PDB file of C-alpha atoms and ligand atoms in Angstrom:
ATOM      1  CA  UNK A   1       0.000   0.000   0.000  1.00  0.00           C
ATOM      2  CA  UNK A   2       1.197   3.470  -0.769  1.00  0.00           C
ATOM      3  CA  UNK A   3       1.387   5.897   2.125  1.00  0.00           C
ATOM      4  CA  UNK A   4       2.874   9.304   2.743  1.00  0.00           C
ATOM      5  CA  UNK A   5       6.073   9.309   4.802  1.00  0.00           C
ATOM      6  CA  UNK A   6       7.809  12.406   6.106  1.00  0.00           C
ATOM      7  CA  UNK A   7      11.533  12.957   6.468  1.00  0.00           C
ATOM      8  CA  UNK A   8      11.332  14.864   9.753  1.00  0.00           C
ATOM      9  CA  UNK A   9      14.942  16.018   9.549  1.00  0.00           C
ATOM     10  CA  UNK A  10      14.062  18.108   6.498  1.00  0.00           C
ATOM     11  CA  UNK A  11      10.485  19.139   7.321  1.00  0.00           C
ATOM     12  CA  UNK A  12      10.090  22.862   8.063  1.00  0.00           C
ATOM     13  CA  UNK A  13       6.679  22.454   9.738  1.00  0.00           C
ATOM     14  CA  UNK A  14       5.029  24.957   7.415  1.00  0.00           C
ATOM     15  CA  UNK A  15       1.793  22.963   7.416  1.00  0.00           C
ATOM     16  CA  UNK A  16       1.083  23.201   3.689  1.00  0.00           C
ATOM     17  CA  UNK A  17       0.699  19.425   3.465  1.00  0.00           C
ATOM     18  CA  UNK A  18      -1.778  19.368   6.345  1.00  0.00           C
ATOM     19  CA  UNK A  19      -3.875  22.075   4.707  1.00  0.00           C
ATOM     20  CA  UNK A  20      -3.956  20.216   1.405  1.00  0.00           C
ATOM     21  CA  UNK A  21      -4.536  16.655   2.578  1.00  0.00           C
ATOM     22  CA  UNK A  22      -8.108  15.795   1.559  1.00  0.00           C
ATOM     23  CA  UNK A  23      -8.316  13.185   4.336  1.00  0.00           C
ATOM     24  CA  UNK A  24      -7.043  15.387   7.135  1.00  0.00           C
ATOM     25  CA  UNK A  25      -4.409  12.755   7.828  1.00  0.00           C
ATOM     26  CA  UNK A  26      -1.601  15.157   8.708  1.00  0.00           C
ATOM     27  CA  UNK A  27      -0.886  16.971  11.946  1.00  0.00           C
ATOM     28  CA  UNK A  28       1.988  19.269  12.771  1.00  0.00           C
ATOM     29  CA  UNK A  29       3.540  17.802  15.910  1.00  0.00           C
ATOM     30  CA  UNK A  30       4.249  20.630  18.388  1.00  0.00           C
ATOM     31  CA  UNK A  31       5.394  22.940  15.623  1.00  0.00           C
ATOM     32  CA  UNK A  32       8.337  20.636  14.868  1.00  0.00           C
ATOM     33  CA  UNK A  33       7.335  18.453  11.912  1.00  0.00           C
ATOM     34  CA  UNK A  34       4.415  16.902  10.071  1.00  0.00           C
ATOM     35  CA  UNK A  35       3.105  13.526  11.223  1.00  0.00           C
ATOM     36  CA  UNK A  36       1.052  11.319   8.911  1.00  0.00           C
ATOM     37  CA  UNK A  37      -1.688   9.134  10.326  1.00  0.00           C
ATOM     38  CA  UNK A  38      -1.070   6.081   8.141  1.00  0.00           C
ATOM     39  CA  UNK A  39      -4.477   4.639   8.974  1.00  0.00           C
ATOM     40  CA  UNK A  40      -6.205   7.632   7.401  1.00  0.00           C
ATOM     41  CA  UNK A  41      -3.762   8.300   4.558  1.00  0.00           C
ATOM     42  CA  UNK A  42      -4.839   6.974   1.172  1.00  0.00           C
ATOM     43  CA  UNK A  43      -1.558   7.688  -0.583  1.00  0.00           C
ATOM     44  CA  UNK A  44      -2.979  10.216  -3.019  1.00  0.00           C
ATOM     45  CA  UNK A  45       0.246  12.250  -3.110  1.00  0.00           C
ATOM     46  CA  UNK A  46      -1.395  15.662  -2.830  1.00  0.00           C
ATOM     47  CA  UNK A  47       0.806  16.498   0.157  1.00  0.00           C
ATOM     48  CA  UNK A  48       3.944  15.536  -1.757  1.00  0.00           C
ATOM     49  CA  UNK A  49       3.063  17.914  -4.600  1.00  0.00           C
ATOM     50  CA  UNK A  50       2.448  20.756  -2.151  1.00  0.00           C
ATOM     51  CA  UNK A  51       5.466  20.339   0.156  1.00  0.00           C
ATOM     52  CA  UNK A  52       7.996  23.115  -0.517  1.00  0.00           C
ATOM     53  CA  UNK A  53      10.846  21.279   1.203  1.00  0.00           C
ATOM     54  CA  UNK A  54      10.198  18.014  -0.609  1.00  0.00           C
ATOM     55  CA  UNK A  55      10.305  16.187   2.698  1.00  0.00           C
ATOM     56  CA  UNK A  56       6.996  14.339   2.532  1.00  0.00           C
ATOM     57  CA  UNK A  57       6.858  11.549  -0.042  1.00  0.00           C
ATOM     58  CA  UNK A  58       4.455   8.788  -0.908  1.00  0.00           C
ATOM     59  CA  UNK A  59       6.184   5.423  -0.565  1.00  0.00           C
ATOM     60  CA  UNK A  60       5.329   1.768  -0.704  1.00  0.00           C
ATOM     61  CA  UNK A  61       4.890   0.413   2.814  1.00  0.00           C
ATOM     62  CA  UNK A  62       4.756  -3.295   3.606  1.00  0.00           C
ATOM     63  CA  UNK A  63       3.274  -3.417   7.056  1.00  0.00           C
ATOM     64  CA  UNK A  64       0.212  -1.382   6.084  1.00  0.00           C
ATOM     65  CA  UNK A  65      -0.882  -3.867   3.442  1.00  0.00           C
ATOM     66  CA  UNK A  66      -1.973  -6.421   6.020  1.00  0.00           C
TER      67      UNK A  66
ATOM     68  CA  UNK B   1      -9.708   7.258  12.582  1.00  0.00           C
ATOM     69  CA  UNK B   2     -11.731  10.333  11.987  1.00  0.00           C
ATOM     70  CA  UNK B   3     -11.338  12.628   9.068  1.00  0.00           C
ATOM     71  CA  UNK B   4     -11.532  16.306   9.705  1.00  0.00           C
ATOM     72  CA  UNK B   5     -14.180  18.081   7.687  1.00  0.00           C
ATOM     73  CA  UNK B   6     -12.818  20.802   5.442  1.00  0.00           C
ATOM     74  CA  UNK B   7     -14.416  23.984   6.635  1.00  0.00           C
ATOM     75  CA  UNK B   8     -13.856  27.549   5.623  1.00  0.00           C
ATOM     76  CA  UNK B   9     -12.435  29.882   8.250  1.00  0.00           C
ATOM     77  CA  UNK B  10     -12.131  33.626   8.434  1.00  0.00           C
ATOM     78  CA  UNK B  11      -8.369  33.265   8.655  1.00  0.00           C
ATOM     79  CA  UNK B  12      -8.246  31.545   5.269  1.00  0.00           C
ATOM     80  CA  UNK B  13      -8.572  34.996   3.762  1.00  0.00           C
ATOM     81  CA  UNK B  14      -5.642  36.661   5.457  1.00  0.00           C
ATOM     82  CA  UNK B  15      -3.810  36.716   2.107  1.00  0.00           C
ATOM     83  CA  UNK B  16      -5.963  39.792   1.436  1.00  0.00           C
ATOM     84  CA  UNK B  17      -4.326  41.414   4.460  1.00  0.00           C
ATOM     85  CA  UNK B  18      -0.867  41.033   2.951  1.00  0.00           C
ATOM     86  CA  UNK B  19      -2.006  42.913  -0.160  1.00  0.00           C
ATOM     87  CA  UNK B  20      -3.802  45.583   1.883  1.00  0.00           C
ATOM     88  CA  UNK B  21      -0.654  46.026   3.967  1.00  0.00           C
ATOM     89  CA  UNK B  22       1.496  46.955   0.972  1.00  0.00           C
ATOM     90  CA  UNK B  23      -1.253  49.196  -0.419  1.00  0.00           C
ATOM     91  CA  UNK B  24      -1.564  51.108   2.865  1.00  0.00           C
ATOM     92  CA  UNK B  25       2.177  51.559   3.126  1.00  0.00           C
ATOM     93  CA  UNK B  26       2.253  52.884  -0.406  1.00  0.00           C
ATOM     94  CA  UNK B  27       0.047  55.800   0.651  1.00  0.00           C
ATOM     95  CA  UNK B  28       1.277  56.304   4.172  1.00  0.00           C
ATOM     96  CA  UNK B  29       4.440  54.722   5.470  1.00  0.00           C
ATOM     97  CA  UNK B  30       3.246  54.817   9.083  1.00  0.00           C
ATOM     98  CA  UNK B  31       1.011  51.838   8.254  1.00  0.00           C
ATOM     99  CA  UNK B  32       4.200  49.813   7.873  1.00  0.00           C
ATOM    100  CA  UNK B  33       4.174  49.491  11.669  1.00  0.00           C
ATOM    101  CA  UNK B  34       1.191  47.156  11.372  1.00  0.00           C
ATOM    102  CA  UNK B  35       3.586  44.599   9.911  1.00  0.00           C
ATOM    103  CA  UNK B  36       4.935  44.069  13.399  1.00  0.00           C
ATOM    104  CA  UNK B  37       1.813  41.991  14.026  1.00  0.00           C
ATOM    105  CA  UNK B  38       3.212  39.420  11.600  1.00  0.00           C
ATOM    106  CA  UNK B  39       6.433  39.399  13.596  1.00  0.00           C
ATOM    107  CA  UNK B  40       5.006  39.237  17.078  1.00  0.00           C
ATOM    108  CA  UNK B  41       2.054  36.868  16.594  1.00  0.00           C
ATOM    109  CA  UNK B  42       4.052  33.870  15.298  1.00  0.00           C
ATOM    110  CA  UNK B  43       6.520  34.326  18.152  1.00  0.00           C
ATOM    111  CA  UNK B  44       3.711  34.411  20.731  1.00  0.00           C
ATOM    112  CA  UNK B  45       2.247  31.218  19.273  1.00  0.00           C
ATOM    113  CA  UNK B  46       5.664  29.562  19.390  1.00  0.00           C
ATOM    114  CA  UNK B  47       6.788  30.784  22.809  1.00  0.00           C
ATOM    115  CA  UNK B  48       3.469  30.472  24.639  1.00  0.00           C
ATOM    116  CA  UNK B  49       1.780  27.678  22.721  1.00  0.00           C
ATOM    117  CA  UNK B  50       4.820  25.783  21.467  1.00  0.00           C
ATOM    118  CA  UNK B  51       3.229  25.507  18.037  1.00  0.00           C
ATOM    119  CA  UNK B  52       3.405  26.924  14.527  1.00  0.00           C
ATOM    120  CA  UNK B  53      -0.273  27.701  14.332  1.00  0.00           C
ATOM    121  CA  UNK B  54       0.482  31.038  12.721  1.00  0.00           C
ATOM    122  CA  UNK B  55       2.426  29.463   9.837  1.00  0.00           C
ATOM    123  CA  UNK B  56       0.047  26.546   9.620  1.00  0.00           C
ATOM    124  CA  UNK B  57      -3.166  28.540   9.472  1.00  0.00           C
ATOM    125  CA  UNK B  58      -2.980  32.282   9.416  1.00  0.00           C
ATOM    126  CA  UNK B  59       0.066  33.610   7.634  1.00  0.00           C
ATOM    127  CA  UNK B  60      -1.219  35.922   4.920  1.00  0.00           C
ATOM    128  CA  UNK B  61       2.047  35.827   3.055  1.00  0.00           C
ATOM    129  CA  UNK B  62       2.135  32.046   2.775  1.00  0.00           C
ATOM    130  CA  UNK B  63      -1.507  32.110   1.700  1.00  0.00           C
ATOM    131  CA  UNK B  64      -0.789  34.756  -0.922  1.00  0.00           C
ATOM    132  CA  UNK B  65       1.910  32.587  -2.489  1.00  0.00           C
ATOM    133  CA  UNK B  66      -0.571  29.719  -2.557  1.00  0.00           C
ATOM    134  CA  UNK B  67      -3.380  31.788  -4.077  1.00  0.00           C
ATOM    135  CA  UNK B  68      -1.104  33.216  -6.779  1.00  0.00           C
ATOM    136  CA  UNK B  69       0.959  30.104  -7.357  1.00  0.00           C
ATOM    137  CA  UNK B  70      -1.679  27.398  -7.236  1.00  0.00           C
ATOM    138  CA  UNK B  71      -5.055  29.031  -7.816  1.00  0.00           C
ATOM    139  CA  UNK B  72      -3.840  31.543 -10.398  1.00  0.00           C
ATOM    140  CA  UNK B  73      -1.209  29.146 -11.779  1.00  0.00           C
ATOM    141  CA  UNK B  74       1.713  31.564 -11.495  1.00  0.00           C
ATOM    142  CA  UNK B  75       4.078  28.855 -10.278  1.00  0.00           C
ATOM    143  CA  UNK B  76       6.143  26.278 -12.151  1.00  0.00           C
ATOM    144  CA  UNK B  77       5.551  24.001  -9.147  1.00  0.00           C
ATOM    145  CA  UNK B  78       9.002  22.465  -9.492  1.00  0.00           C
ATOM    146  CA  UNK B  79      10.903  21.135  -6.502  1.00  0.00           C
ATOM    147  CA  UNK B  80      13.478  23.673  -5.348  1.00  0.00           C
ATOM    148  CA  UNK B  81      17.094  22.511  -4.913  1.00  0.00           C
ATOM    149  CA  UNK B  82      17.610  20.736  -1.618  1.00  0.00           C
ATOM    150  CA  UNK B  83      20.088  23.237  -0.200  1.00  0.00           C
ATOM    151  CA  UNK B  84      17.369  25.904  -0.034  1.00  0.00           C
ATOM    152  CA  UNK B  85      15.631  23.996   2.756  1.00  0.00           C
ATOM    153  CA  UNK B  86      18.835  22.731   4.345  1.00  0.00           C
ATOM    154  CA  UNK B  87      19.584  23.677   7.941  1.00  0.00           C
ATOM    155  CA  UNK B  88      22.703  25.676   7.211  1.00  0.00           C
ATOM    156  CA  UNK B  89      20.984  27.783   4.578  1.00  0.00           C
ATOM    157  CA  UNK B  90      17.882  28.325   6.713  1.00  0.00           C
ATOM    158  CA  UNK B  91      19.851  29.387   9.769  1.00  0.00           C
ATOM    159  CA  UNK B  92      22.284  31.332   7.627  1.00  0.00           C
ATOM    160  CA  UNK B  93      19.450  33.263   6.047  1.00  0.00           C
ATOM    161  CA  UNK B  94      17.888  33.840   9.460  1.00  0.00           C
ATOM    162  CA  UNK B  95      21.183  35.274  10.709  1.00  0.00           C
ATOM    163  CA  UNK B  96      21.512  37.491   7.655  1.00  0.00           C
ATOM    164  CA  UNK B  97      17.935  38.646   8.042  1.00  0.00           C
ATOM    165  CA  UNK B  98      18.345  39.482  11.717  1.00  0.00           C
ATOM    166  CA  UNK B  99      21.555  41.384  10.968  1.00  0.00           C
ATOM    167  CA  UNK B 100      19.674  43.442   8.417  1.00  0.00           C
ATOM    168  CA  UNK B 101      16.885  43.951  10.917  1.00  0.00           C
ATOM    169  CA  UNK B 102      19.443  45.205  13.421  1.00  0.00           C
ATOM    170  CA  UNK B 103      20.922  47.581  10.846  1.00  0.00           C
ATOM    171  CA  UNK B 104      17.447  48.941  10.216  1.00  0.00           C
ATOM    172  CA  UNK B 105      16.880  49.503  13.949  1.00  0.00           C
ATOM    173  CA  UNK B 106      20.254  51.267  14.131  1.00  0.00           C
ATOM    174  CA  UNK B 107      19.250  53.512  11.220  1.00  0.00           C
ATOM    175  CA  UNK B 108      16.086  54.358  13.142  1.00  0.00           C
ATOM    176  CA  UNK B 109      18.195  55.142  16.187  1.00  0.00           C
ATOM    177  CA  UNK B 110      20.407  57.500  14.155  1.00  0.00           C
ATOM    178  CA  UNK B 111      17.343  59.475  13.126  1.00  0.00           C
ATOM    179  CA  UNK B 112      16.047  59.374  16.710  1.00  0.00           C
ATOM    180  CA  UNK B 113      19.310  60.760  18.057  1.00  0.00           C
ATOM    181  CA  UNK B 114      19.439  63.416  15.365  1.00  0.00           C
ATOM    182  CA  UNK B 115      22.690  62.125  13.851  1.00  0.00           C
ATOM    183  CA  UNK B 116      20.933  61.572  10.554  1.00  0.00           C
ATOM    184  CA  UNK B 117      17.835  62.943   8.928  1.00  0.00           C
ATOM    185  CA  UNK B 118      14.822  61.035   7.692  1.00  0.00           C
ATOM    186  CA  UNK B 119      15.282  59.380   4.306  1.00  0.00           C
ATOM    187  CA  UNK B 120      12.059  58.928   2.407  1.00  0.00           C
ATOM    188  CA  UNK B 121      13.089  55.889   0.434  1.00  0.00           C
ATOM    189  CA  UNK B 122      12.437  52.175   0.320  1.00  0.00           C
ATOM    190  CA  UNK B 123      15.463  49.921  -0.032  1.00  0.00           C
ATOM    191  CA  UNK B 124      14.857  46.807  -2.093  1.00  0.00           C
ATOM    192  CA  UNK B 125      16.995  43.683  -1.667  1.00  0.00           C
ATOM    193  CA  UNK B 126      19.072  45.678   0.831  1.00  0.00           C
ATOM    194  CA  UNK B 127      20.662  47.415  -2.155  1.00  0.00           C
ATOM    195  CA  UNK B 128      18.393  49.412  -4.450  1.00  0.00           C
ATOM    196  CA  UNK B 129      17.005  52.674  -3.143  1.00  0.00           C
ATOM    197  CA  UNK B 130      13.569  53.527  -4.454  1.00  0.00           C
ATOM    198  CA  UNK B 131      12.244  57.040  -3.736  1.00  0.00           C
ATOM    199  CA  UNK B 132       9.050  56.810  -1.704  1.00  0.00           C
ATOM    200  CA  UNK B 133       8.443  60.498  -0.990  1.00  0.00           C
ATOM    201  CA  UNK B 134       4.677  60.496  -1.472  1.00  0.00           C
ATOM    202  CA  UNK B 135       4.145  58.164   1.462  1.00  0.00           C
ATOM    203  CA  UNK B 136       5.062  60.679   4.152  1.00  0.00           C
ATOM    204  CA  UNK B 137       4.399  64.361   4.608  1.00  0.00           C
ATOM    205  CA  UNK B 138       5.032  64.726   8.291  1.00  0.00           C
ATOM    206  CA  UNK B 139       2.792  63.705  11.157  1.00  0.00           C
ATOM    207  CA  UNK B 140       2.314  64.197  14.889  1.00  0.00           C
ATOM    208  CA  UNK B 141       5.028  61.573  15.405  1.00  0.00           C
ATOM    209  CA  UNK B 142       8.758  62.306  15.481  1.00  0.00           C
ATOM    210  CA  UNK B 143      10.818  61.481  12.388  1.00  0.00           C
ATOM    211  CA  UNK B 144      12.274  58.233  13.713  1.00  0.00           C
ATOM    212  CA  UNK B 145       8.788  56.713  13.697  1.00  0.00           C
ATOM    213  CA  UNK B 146       8.605  57.292   9.958  1.00  0.00           C
ATOM    214  CA  UNK B 147      12.184  56.091   9.492  1.00  0.00           C
ATOM    215  CA  UNK B 148      11.271  52.788  11.107  1.00  0.00           C
ATOM    216  CA  UNK B 149       8.254  52.649   8.797  1.00  0.00           C
ATOM    217  CA  UNK B 150      10.407  53.023   5.688  1.00  0.00           C
ATOM    218  CA  UNK B 151      12.900  50.479   6.976  1.00  0.00           C
ATOM    219  CA  UNK B 152      10.327  47.922   7.999  1.00  0.00           C
ATOM    220  CA  UNK B 153       8.338  48.338   4.799  1.00  0.00           C
ATOM    221  CA  UNK B 154      11.548  47.742   2.829  1.00  0.00           C
ATOM    222  CA  UNK B 155      12.109  44.517   4.725  1.00  0.00           C
ATOM    223  CA  UNK B 156       8.561  43.305   4.184  1.00  0.00           C
ATOM    224  CA  UNK B 157       8.563  44.226   0.496  1.00  0.00           C
ATOM    225  CA  UNK B 158      11.952  42.660  -0.137  1.00  0.00           C
ATOM    226  CA  UNK B 159      11.058  39.386   1.529  1.00  0.00           C
ATOM    227  CA  UNK B 160       7.758  39.228  -0.316  1.00  0.00           C
ATOM    228  CA  UNK B 161       9.520  39.849  -3.636  1.00  0.00           C
ATOM    229  CA  UNK B 162      12.025  37.071  -2.903  1.00  0.00           C
ATOM    230  CA  UNK B 163       9.076  34.854  -2.009  1.00  0.00           C
ATOM    231  CA  UNK B 164       7.294  35.707  -5.249  1.00  0.00           C
ATOM    232  CA  UNK B 165      10.383  34.889  -7.315  1.00  0.00           C
ATOM    233  CA  UNK B 166      10.708  31.556  -5.504  1.00  0.00           C
ATOM    234  CA  UNK B 167       7.002  30.928  -6.040  1.00  0.00           C
ATOM    235  CA  UNK B 168       7.316  31.444  -9.800  1.00  0.00           C
ATOM    236  CA  UNK B 169      10.490  29.363 -10.177  1.00  0.00           C
ATOM    237  CA  UNK B 170       9.743  26.552  -7.760  1.00  0.00           C
ATOM    238  CA  UNK B 171       6.876  25.343  -5.610  1.00  0.00           C
ATOM    239  CA  UNK B 172       4.185  27.751  -4.470  1.00  0.00           C
ATOM    240  CA  UNK B 173       5.360  28.171  -0.900  1.00  0.00           C
ATOM    241  CA  UNK B 174       9.088  27.628  -1.359  1.00  0.00           C
ATOM    242  CA  UNK B 175       9.641  30.842   0.605  1.00  0.00           C
ATOM    243  CA  UNK B 176       8.240  29.043   3.675  1.00  0.00           C
ATOM    244  CA  UNK B 177      11.079  26.533   3.537  1.00  0.00           C
ATOM    245  CA  UNK B 178      13.610  29.224   4.456  1.00  0.00           C
ATOM    246  CA  UNK B 179      11.451  32.078   5.787  1.00  0.00           C
ATOM    247  CA  UNK B 180      13.242  33.564   8.832  1.00  0.00           C
ATOM    248  CA  UNK B 181      10.031  33.638  10.869  1.00  0.00           C
ATOM    249  CA  UNK B 182       9.345  30.036   9.969  1.00  0.00           C
ATOM    250  CA  UNK B 183      12.849  28.955  10.917  1.00  0.00           C
ATOM    251  CA  UNK B 184      12.751  30.912  14.163  1.00  0.00           C
ATOM    252  CA  UNK B 185       9.339  29.593  15.256  1.00  0.00           C
ATOM    253  CA  UNK B 186      10.232  25.992  14.374  1.00  0.00           C
ATOM    254  CA  UNK B 187      13.479  26.383  16.324  1.00  0.00           C
ATOM    255  CA  UNK B 188      11.596  27.641  19.387  1.00  0.00           C
ATOM    256  CA  UNK B 189       9.047  24.835  19.063  1.00  0.00           C
ATOM    257  CA  UNK B 190      11.797  22.211  18.868  1.00  0.00           C
ATOM    258  CA  UNK B 191      13.399  23.521  22.060  1.00  0.00           C
ATOM    259  CA  UNK B 192      10.021  23.577  23.795  1.00  0.00           C
ATOM    260  CA  UNK B 193       9.153  20.061  22.616  1.00  0.00           C
ATOM    261  CA  UNK B 194      12.489  18.781  23.961  1.00  0.00           C
ATOM    262  CA  UNK B 195      11.853  20.399  27.330  1.00  0.00           C
ATOM    263  CA  UNK B 196       8.449  18.720  27.488  1.00  0.00           C
ATOM    264  CA  UNK B 197       9.913  15.339  26.633  1.00  0.00           C
ATOM    265  CA  UNK B 198      12.517  15.726  29.362  1.00  0.00           C
ATOM    266  CA  UNK B 199       9.772  16.700  31.827  1.00  0.00           C
ATOM    267  CA  UNK B 200       7.969  13.561  30.820  1.00  0.00           C
ATOM    268  CA  UNK B 201      10.988  11.327  31.350  1.00  0.00           C
ATOM    269  CA  UNK B 202      11.622  12.725  34.809  1.00  0.00           C
ATOM    270  CA  UNK B 203       8.080  12.034  36.012  1.00  0.00           C
TER     271      UNK B 203
HETATM  272  S1  LIG C 301      -0.919  11.018   0.511  1.00  0.00           S
HETATM  273 FE1  LIG C 301      -2.907  12.060   0.388  1.00  0.00          FE
HETATM  274  S2  LIG C 301      -4.098  11.184   2.087  1.00  0.00           S
HETATM  275 FE2  LIG C 301      -1.965  10.665   2.464  1.00  0.00          FE
HETATM  276  S3  LIG C 301      -1.240  12.308   3.796  1.00  0.00           S
HETATM  277 FE3  LIG C 301      -0.748  12.896   1.696  1.00  0.00          FE
HETATM  278  S4  LIG C 301      -2.475  14.150   1.029  1.00  0.00           S
HETATM  279 FE4  LIG C 301      -3.133  13.034   2.856  1.00  0.00          FE
HETATM  280  S1  LIG C 302       4.584  20.646   3.560  1.00  0.00           S
HETATM  281 FE1  LIG C 302       6.540  19.553   3.808  1.00  0.00          FE
HETATM  282  S2  LIG C 302       7.852  20.932   4.996  1.00  0.00           S
HETATM  283 FE2  LIG C 302       5.738  21.664   5.212  1.00  0.00          FE
HETATM  284  S3  LIG C 302       4.983  20.658   7.082  1.00  0.00           S
HETATM  285 FE3  LIG C 302       4.421  19.351   5.373  1.00  0.00          FE
HETATM  286  S4  LIG C 302       6.089  17.879   5.199  1.00  0.00           S
HETATM  287 FE4  LIG C 302       6.839  19.559   6.451  1.00  0.00          FE
HETATM  288  S1  LIG C 303       7.177  30.217   6.973  1.00  0.00           S
HETATM  289 FE1  LIG C 303       7.042  32.471   6.883  1.00  0.00          FE
HETATM  290  S2  LIG C 303       5.814  32.927   5.073  1.00  0.00           S
HETATM  291 FE2  LIG C 303       5.555  30.754   5.526  1.00  0.00          FE
HETATM  292  S3  LIG C 303       3.726  30.616   6.761  1.00  0.00           S
HETATM  293 FE3  LIG C 303       5.429  30.806   8.201  1.00  0.00          FE
HETATM  294  S4  LIG C 303       5.713  32.998   8.595  1.00  0.00           S
HETATM  295 FE4  LIG C 303       4.410  32.770   6.790  1.00  0.00          FE
END
């Protein structure tokens, strides 16, 4: 299953991804970085297209496919 | 596993404020002081709340780049080079920006102390002087108040222009990936989050 994953070392916590996510799957954790709720994420990639730092990416995840 | 409903909020329209701000300052430079709100509010959110709620929801500038870049298609929407959002560039730019801010305060002080007289000009990209005479014809305030206005307006205009260039060349809100306010508030939030985690471990 494809899910968004964030590289928190590069995230600038601007919140653009969270605003754009149609599922509301993203939260900005204490103003530090974006956290994706993988249960809610449908892997649409809208956040990836919006992210100015290029830190959030949609990737294939194994454990979610169960 | 609940999804948040997408609702409209009054603060979704703050991009209008960032246009109004520059318009007001065009006619009277004293309005430039209002820009301090955009400096103080994000810091209050970060220091008191430990969050980036300002950036995440109510920054008019970020919204403006989105409205122009995405809705009006003025952006190439290409990924900017990685170094632009790297830590050394972000903190380097923040340092540069604060130095320039300090210089501007010093300039204000020189006018306050009478060492220099008021210069009715806006300085773009910290280099190009643009005459801005029409925006000030004296007021009840002393000259240094206007000098700060010109200086602060220059800073706001310059950073918005840089942001617009980045918006056109790269992704809509590329400016946000190295915006000094964004870097500063995230830095504060990271320190605060660490403190909280330590508190947690102790208990
Ligand atoms: S991939 Fe789509 S659903 Fe998942 S976090 Fe990004 S925008 Fe939201
Ligand atoms: S858009 Fe990118 S940089 Fe901004 S909060 Fe989301 S993941 Fe982080
Ligand atoms: S990073 Fe700067 S421009 Fe972007 S939302 Fe935050 S304060 Fe506004």
